[in-house]
């Protein structure tokens, strides 16, 4: 991506404690939605700290259970800055074509288990309401979990065509 942006900072956030709290305290059907809400809120805090005015996601409407209109509304409700979703209305072929063109496809299709695949519910809620999700989150101390996650952020500077990160 730095080929197009010039340089960027990758913020690596330790997320295990949040996942364990969700697993231990929330209904399984809401796991992914609640994880994504934490990711969005943490991302917003980092963005604001770094002087950014919006978030950009790779969400694509209807591609997975957490990307229904209702789920994306619930996920985005936790932030108060704009969320840009440049892929939202594209079909899979269009996205693959762009990824191939900009050189990100080989990385995007690498097989690995990420936090979303490890904690995927057997029957995810695809049409949640904000009230349902807030109720599902009620046992979590969101602020404490977010604060501890933000304390672990590792910032890695990346610049196009250079092997040494900028700082």
PDB file of C-alpha atoms in Angstrom:
ATOM      1  CA  UNK A   1       0.000   0.000   0.000  1.00  0.00           C
ATOM      2  CA  UNK A   2       2.923   2.364   0.561  1.00  0.00           C
ATOM      3  CA  UNK A   3       3.444   2.391  -3.190  1.00  0.00           C
ATOM      4  CA  UNK A   4       0.288   4.529  -3.276  1.00  0.00           C
ATOM      5  CA  UNK A   5       0.474   6.324   0.067  1.00  0.00           C
ATOM      6  CA  UNK A   6       4.225   6.989   0.228  1.00  0.00           C
ATOM      7  CA  UNK A   7       4.544   5.834   3.792  1.00  0.00           C
ATOM      8  CA  UNK A   8       2.356   4.579   6.581  1.00  0.00           C
ATOM      9  CA  UNK A   9       2.400   3.385  10.147  1.00  0.00           C
ATOM     10  CA  UNK A  10       1.188  -0.100  10.959  1.00  0.00           C
ATOM     11  CA  UNK A  11      -0.249  -0.195  14.468  1.00  0.00           C
ATOM     12  CA  UNK A  12      -0.025  -3.677  15.975  1.00  0.00           C
ATOM     13  CA  UNK A  13      -2.463  -4.102  18.866  1.00  0.00           C
ATOM     14  CA  UNK A  14      -2.460  -7.026  21.289  1.00  0.00           C
ATOM     15  CA  UNK A  15      -6.012  -8.335  21.135  1.00  0.00           C
ATOM     16  CA  UNK A  16      -5.925 -11.625  23.045  1.00  0.00           C
ATOM     17  CA  UNK A  17      -7.253 -10.259  26.348  1.00  0.00           C
ATOM     18  CA  UNK A  18     -10.232  -8.709  24.562  1.00  0.00           C
ATOM     19  CA  UNK A  19     -10.978 -11.947  22.711  1.00  0.00           C
ATOM     20  CA  UNK A  20     -10.834 -13.958  25.918  1.00  0.00           C
ATOM     21  CA  UNK A  21     -13.153 -11.500  27.686  1.00  0.00           C
ATOM     22  CA  UNK A  22     -15.632 -11.702  24.809  1.00  0.00           C
ATOM     23  CA  UNK A  23     -15.449 -15.510  24.752  1.00  0.00           C
ATOM     24  CA  UNK A  24     -15.975 -15.727  28.512  1.00  0.00           C
ATOM     25  CA  UNK A  25     -18.732 -13.112  28.854  1.00  0.00           C
ATOM     26  CA  UNK A  26     -20.717 -12.746  25.633  1.00  0.00           C
ATOM     27  CA  UNK A  27     -23.141 -14.902  23.653  1.00  0.00           C
ATOM     28  CA  UNK A  28     -21.306 -16.761  20.880  1.00  0.00           C
ATOM     29  CA  UNK A  29     -23.525 -15.450  18.067  1.00  0.00           C
ATOM     30  CA  UNK A  30     -22.177 -11.924  18.785  1.00  0.00           C
ATOM     31  CA  UNK A  31     -18.432 -12.757  19.059  1.00  0.00           C
ATOM     32  CA  UNK A  32     -17.368 -11.366  15.680  1.00  0.00           C
ATOM     33  CA  UNK A  33     -19.533  -8.253  15.923  1.00  0.00           C
ATOM     34  CA  UNK A  34     -18.239  -7.384  19.372  1.00  0.00           C
ATOM     35  CA  UNK A  35     -14.623  -8.011  18.309  1.00  0.00           C
ATOM     36  CA  UNK A  36     -15.113  -5.740  15.314  1.00  0.00           C
ATOM     37  CA  UNK A  37     -16.624  -3.034  17.533  1.00  0.00           C
ATOM     38  CA  UNK A  38     -13.518  -3.168  19.734  1.00  0.00           C
ATOM     39  CA  UNK A  39     -11.303  -2.999  16.640  1.00  0.00           C
ATOM     40  CA  UNK A  40     -13.186   0.038  15.362  1.00  0.00           C
ATOM     41  CA  UNK A  41     -13.053   1.873  18.683  1.00  0.00           C
ATOM     42  CA  UNK A  42      -9.346   1.148  19.156  1.00  0.00           C
ATOM     43  CA  UNK A  43      -8.691   2.204  15.558  1.00  0.00           C
ATOM     44  CA  UNK A  44     -10.578   5.448  16.090  1.00  0.00           C
ATOM     45  CA  UNK A  45      -8.572   6.277  19.208  1.00  0.00           C
ATOM     46  CA  UNK A  46      -5.300   5.619  17.411  1.00  0.00           C
ATOM     47  CA  UNK A  47      -6.503   7.630  14.393  1.00  0.00           C
ATOM     48  CA  UNK A  48      -7.452  10.623  16.528  1.00  0.00           C
ATOM     49  CA  UNK A  49      -4.167  10.429  18.411  1.00  0.00           C
ATOM     50  CA  UNK A  50      -2.311  10.454  15.082  1.00  0.00           C
ATOM     51  CA  UNK A  51      -4.368  13.345  13.684  1.00  0.00           C
ATOM     52  CA  UNK A  52      -6.413  11.264  11.227  1.00  0.00           C
ATOM     53  CA  UNK A  53      -9.995  12.274  10.533  1.00  0.00           C
ATOM     54  CA  UNK A  54     -11.463   9.009   9.225  1.00  0.00           C
ATOM     55  CA  UNK A  55     -11.121   5.240   9.142  1.00  0.00           C
ATOM     56  CA  UNK A  56     -10.829   3.250   5.920  1.00  0.00           C
ATOM     57  CA  UNK A  57     -11.928  -0.389   5.884  1.00  0.00           C
ATOM     58  CA  UNK A  58     -11.967  -3.179   3.337  1.00  0.00           C
ATOM     59  CA  UNK A  59     -15.529  -4.193   4.131  1.00  0.00           C
ATOM     60  CA  UNK A  60     -17.660  -5.525   1.314  1.00  0.00           C
ATOM     61  CA  UNK A  61     -21.419  -5.637   1.756  1.00  0.00           C
ATOM     62  CA  UNK A  62     -22.737  -9.175   2.063  1.00  0.00           C
ATOM     63  CA  UNK A  63     -19.460 -11.046   1.631  1.00  0.00           C
ATOM     64  CA  UNK A  64     -19.395 -12.486   5.176  1.00  0.00           C
ATOM     65  CA  UNK A  65     -21.834 -12.657   8.105  1.00  0.00           C
ATOM     66  CA  UNK A  66     -20.364  -9.577   9.815  1.00  0.00           C
ATOM     67  CA  UNK A  67     -20.757  -7.517   6.647  1.00  0.00           C
ATOM     68  CA  UNK A  68     -24.520  -7.345   6.345  1.00  0.00           C
ATOM     69  CA  UNK A  69     -25.979  -3.858   6.383  1.00  0.00           C
ATOM     70  CA  UNK A  70     -27.261  -4.389   9.935  1.00  0.00           C
ATOM     71  CA  UNK A  71     -23.938  -5.765  11.188  1.00  0.00           C
ATOM     72  CA  UNK A  72     -21.931  -2.951   9.580  1.00  0.00           C
ATOM     73  CA  UNK A  73     -24.295  -0.400  11.142  1.00  0.00           C
ATOM     74  CA  UNK A  74     -23.807  -1.906  14.609  1.00  0.00           C
ATOM     75  CA  UNK A  75     -20.031  -2.105  14.126  1.00  0.00           C
ATOM     76  CA  UNK A  76     -19.764   1.495  12.946  1.00  0.00           C
ATOM     77  CA  UNK A  77     -21.988   2.828  15.731  1.00  0.00           C
ATOM     78  CA  UNK A  78     -19.080   2.700  18.163  1.00  0.00           C
ATOM     79  CA  UNK A  79     -17.113   5.460  16.359  1.00  0.00           C
ATOM     80  CA  UNK A  80     -17.859   9.102  15.686  1.00  0.00           C
ATOM     81  CA  UNK A  81     -15.516   9.772  12.766  1.00  0.00           C
ATOM     82  CA  UNK A  82     -16.325   8.902   9.146  1.00  0.00           C
ATOM     83  CA  UNK A  83     -15.722   5.357   7.925  1.00  0.00           C
ATOM     84  CA  UNK A  84     -14.776   5.079   4.266  1.00  0.00           C
ATOM     85  CA  UNK A  85     -15.444   1.691   2.628  1.00  0.00           C
ATOM     86  CA  UNK A  86     -14.103   1.854  -0.929  1.00  0.00           C
ATOM     87  CA  UNK A  87     -14.895  -1.817  -1.632  1.00  0.00           C
ATOM     88  CA  UNK A  88     -18.382  -1.869  -0.146  1.00  0.00           C
ATOM     89  CA  UNK A  89     -20.313  -2.243  -3.398  1.00  0.00           C
ATOM     90  CA  UNK A  90     -17.839  -4.272  -5.430  1.00  0.00           C
ATOM     91  CA  UNK A  91     -18.196  -7.944  -6.217  1.00  0.00           C
ATOM     92  CA  UNK A  92     -15.465 -10.442  -5.445  1.00  0.00           C
ATOM     93  CA  UNK A  93     -14.117 -10.466  -9.022  1.00  0.00           C
ATOM     94  CA  UNK A  94     -13.659  -6.683  -8.990  1.00  0.00           C
ATOM     95  CA  UNK A  95     -11.812  -6.826  -5.675  1.00  0.00           C
ATOM     96  CA  UNK A  96      -9.538  -9.672  -6.835  1.00  0.00           C
ATOM     97  CA  UNK A  97      -8.795  -7.769 -10.048  1.00  0.00           C
ATOM     98  CA  UNK A  98      -7.771  -4.645  -8.113  1.00  0.00           C
ATOM     99  CA  UNK A  99      -5.697  -6.687  -5.646  1.00  0.00           C
ATOM    100  CA  UNK A 100      -3.897  -8.342  -8.542  1.00  0.00           C
ATOM    101  CA  UNK A 101      -3.281  -4.964 -10.214  1.00  0.00           C
ATOM    102  CA  UNK A 102      -1.836  -3.302  -7.110  1.00  0.00           C
ATOM    103  CA  UNK A 103       0.177  -6.351  -6.057  1.00  0.00           C
ATOM    104  CA  UNK A 104      -1.642  -7.313  -2.841  1.00  0.00           C
ATOM    105  CA  UNK A 105      -3.421 -10.482  -3.966  1.00  0.00           C
ATOM    106  CA  UNK A 106      -0.638 -12.948  -3.088  1.00  0.00           C
ATOM    107  CA  UNK A 107      -0.537 -11.612   0.467  1.00  0.00           C
ATOM    108  CA  UNK A 108      -4.330 -11.426   0.783  1.00  0.00           C
ATOM    109  CA  UNK A 109      -4.837 -15.099  -0.073  1.00  0.00           C
ATOM    110  CA  UNK A 110      -2.174 -16.520   2.244  1.00  0.00           C
ATOM    111  CA  UNK A 111      -3.740 -19.152   4.530  1.00  0.00           C
ATOM    112  CA  UNK A 112      -3.546 -18.223   8.192  1.00  0.00           C
ATOM    113  CA  UNK A 113      -5.741 -18.132  11.219  1.00  0.00           C
ATOM    114  CA  UNK A 114      -6.528 -14.613  12.327  1.00  0.00           C
ATOM    115  CA  UNK A 115      -8.602 -13.487  15.272  1.00  0.00           C
ATOM    116  CA  UNK A 116     -11.803 -13.542  13.231  1.00  0.00           C
ATOM    117  CA  UNK A 117     -11.377 -17.125  12.037  1.00  0.00           C
ATOM    118  CA  UNK A 118     -10.305 -18.501  15.424  1.00  0.00           C
ATOM    119  CA  UNK A 119     -13.319 -17.003  17.226  1.00  0.00           C
ATOM    120  CA  UNK A 120     -15.899 -17.445  14.460  1.00  0.00           C
ATOM    121  CA  UNK A 121     -19.258 -18.382  15.931  1.00  0.00           C
ATOM    122  CA  UNK A 122     -21.010 -21.450  14.564  1.00  0.00           C
ATOM    123  CA  UNK A 123     -24.155 -19.395  13.941  1.00  0.00           C
ATOM    124  CA  UNK A 124     -23.238 -15.686  13.730  1.00  0.00           C
ATOM    125  CA  UNK A 125     -25.939 -13.061  14.115  1.00  0.00           C
ATOM    126  CA  UNK A 126     -26.376 -11.510  10.657  1.00  0.00           C
ATOM    127  CA  UNK A 127     -29.165  -9.032  11.394  1.00  0.00           C
ATOM    128  CA  UNK A 128     -28.285  -7.633  14.826  1.00  0.00           C
ATOM    129  CA  UNK A 129     -29.751  -4.517  16.368  1.00  0.00           C
ATOM    130  CA  UNK A 130     -27.596  -2.108  18.346  1.00  0.00           C
ATOM    131  CA  UNK A 131     -29.677  -2.878  21.451  1.00  0.00           C
ATOM    132  CA  UNK A 132     -28.961  -6.610  21.140  1.00  0.00           C
ATOM    133  CA  UNK A 133     -25.224  -6.017  20.839  1.00  0.00           C
ATOM    134  CA  UNK A 134     -25.103  -3.532  23.705  1.00  0.00           C
ATOM    135  CA  UNK A 135     -26.934  -6.098  25.844  1.00  0.00           C
ATOM    136  CA  UNK A 136     -24.465  -8.811  24.774  1.00  0.00           C
ATOM    137  CA  UNK A 137     -21.532  -6.544  25.765  1.00  0.00           C
ATOM    138  CA  UNK A 138     -22.936  -5.581  29.165  1.00  0.00           C
ATOM    139  CA  UNK A 139     -20.574  -7.784  31.225  1.00  0.00           C
ATOM    140  CA  UNK A 140     -17.454  -6.337  29.585  1.00  0.00           C
ATOM    141  CA  UNK A 141     -15.430  -3.461  31.010  1.00  0.00           C
ATOM    142  CA  UNK A 142     -14.905  -1.965  27.540  1.00  0.00           C
ATOM    143  CA  UNK A 143     -12.917   1.019  28.731  1.00  0.00           C
ATOM    144  CA  UNK A 144     -10.432  -1.029  30.768  1.00  0.00           C
ATOM    145  CA  UNK A 145      -9.959  -3.555  27.949  1.00  0.00           C
ATOM    146  CA  UNK A 146      -9.415  -0.799  25.387  1.00  0.00           C
ATOM    147  CA  UNK A 147      -7.031   1.098  27.658  1.00  0.00           C
ATOM    148  CA  UNK A 148      -4.869  -1.999  28.205  1.00  0.00           C
ATOM    149  CA  UNK A 149      -4.869  -2.798  24.473  1.00  0.00           C
ATOM    150  CA  UNK A 150      -3.772   0.762  23.662  1.00  0.00           C
ATOM    151  CA  UNK A 151      -0.902   0.425  26.134  1.00  0.00           C
ATOM    152  CA  UNK A 152       0.491  -2.416  23.983  1.00  0.00           C
ATOM    153  CA  UNK A 153       0.381  -0.688  20.584  1.00  0.00           C
ATOM    154  CA  UNK A 154       3.539  -1.232  18.571  1.00  0.00           C
ATOM    155  CA  UNK A 155       3.971   1.351  15.820  1.00  0.00           C
ATOM    156  CA  UNK A 156       5.897   0.158  12.771  1.00  0.00           C
ATOM    157  CA  UNK A 157       6.769   2.729  10.139  1.00  0.00           C
ATOM    158  CA  UNK A 158       6.816   1.493   6.554  1.00  0.00           C
ATOM    159  CA  UNK A 159       8.049   3.450   3.548  1.00  0.00           C
ATOM    160  CA  UNK A 160       7.821   2.377  -0.083  1.00  0.00           C
ATOM    161  CA  UNK A 161      10.882   0.734  -1.562  1.00  0.00           C
ATOM    162  CA  UNK A 162      12.900   0.898   1.616  1.00  0.00           C
ATOM    163  CA  UNK A 163      13.892  -1.903   3.946  1.00  0.00           C
ATOM    164  CA  UNK A 164      14.365   0.294   7.021  1.00  0.00           C
ATOM    165  CA  UNK A 165      11.212   1.579   8.734  1.00  0.00           C
ATOM    166  CA  UNK A 166      10.850   5.321   9.298  1.00  0.00           C
ATOM    167  CA  UNK A 167      10.311   6.566  12.826  1.00  0.00           C
TER     168      UNK A 167
END
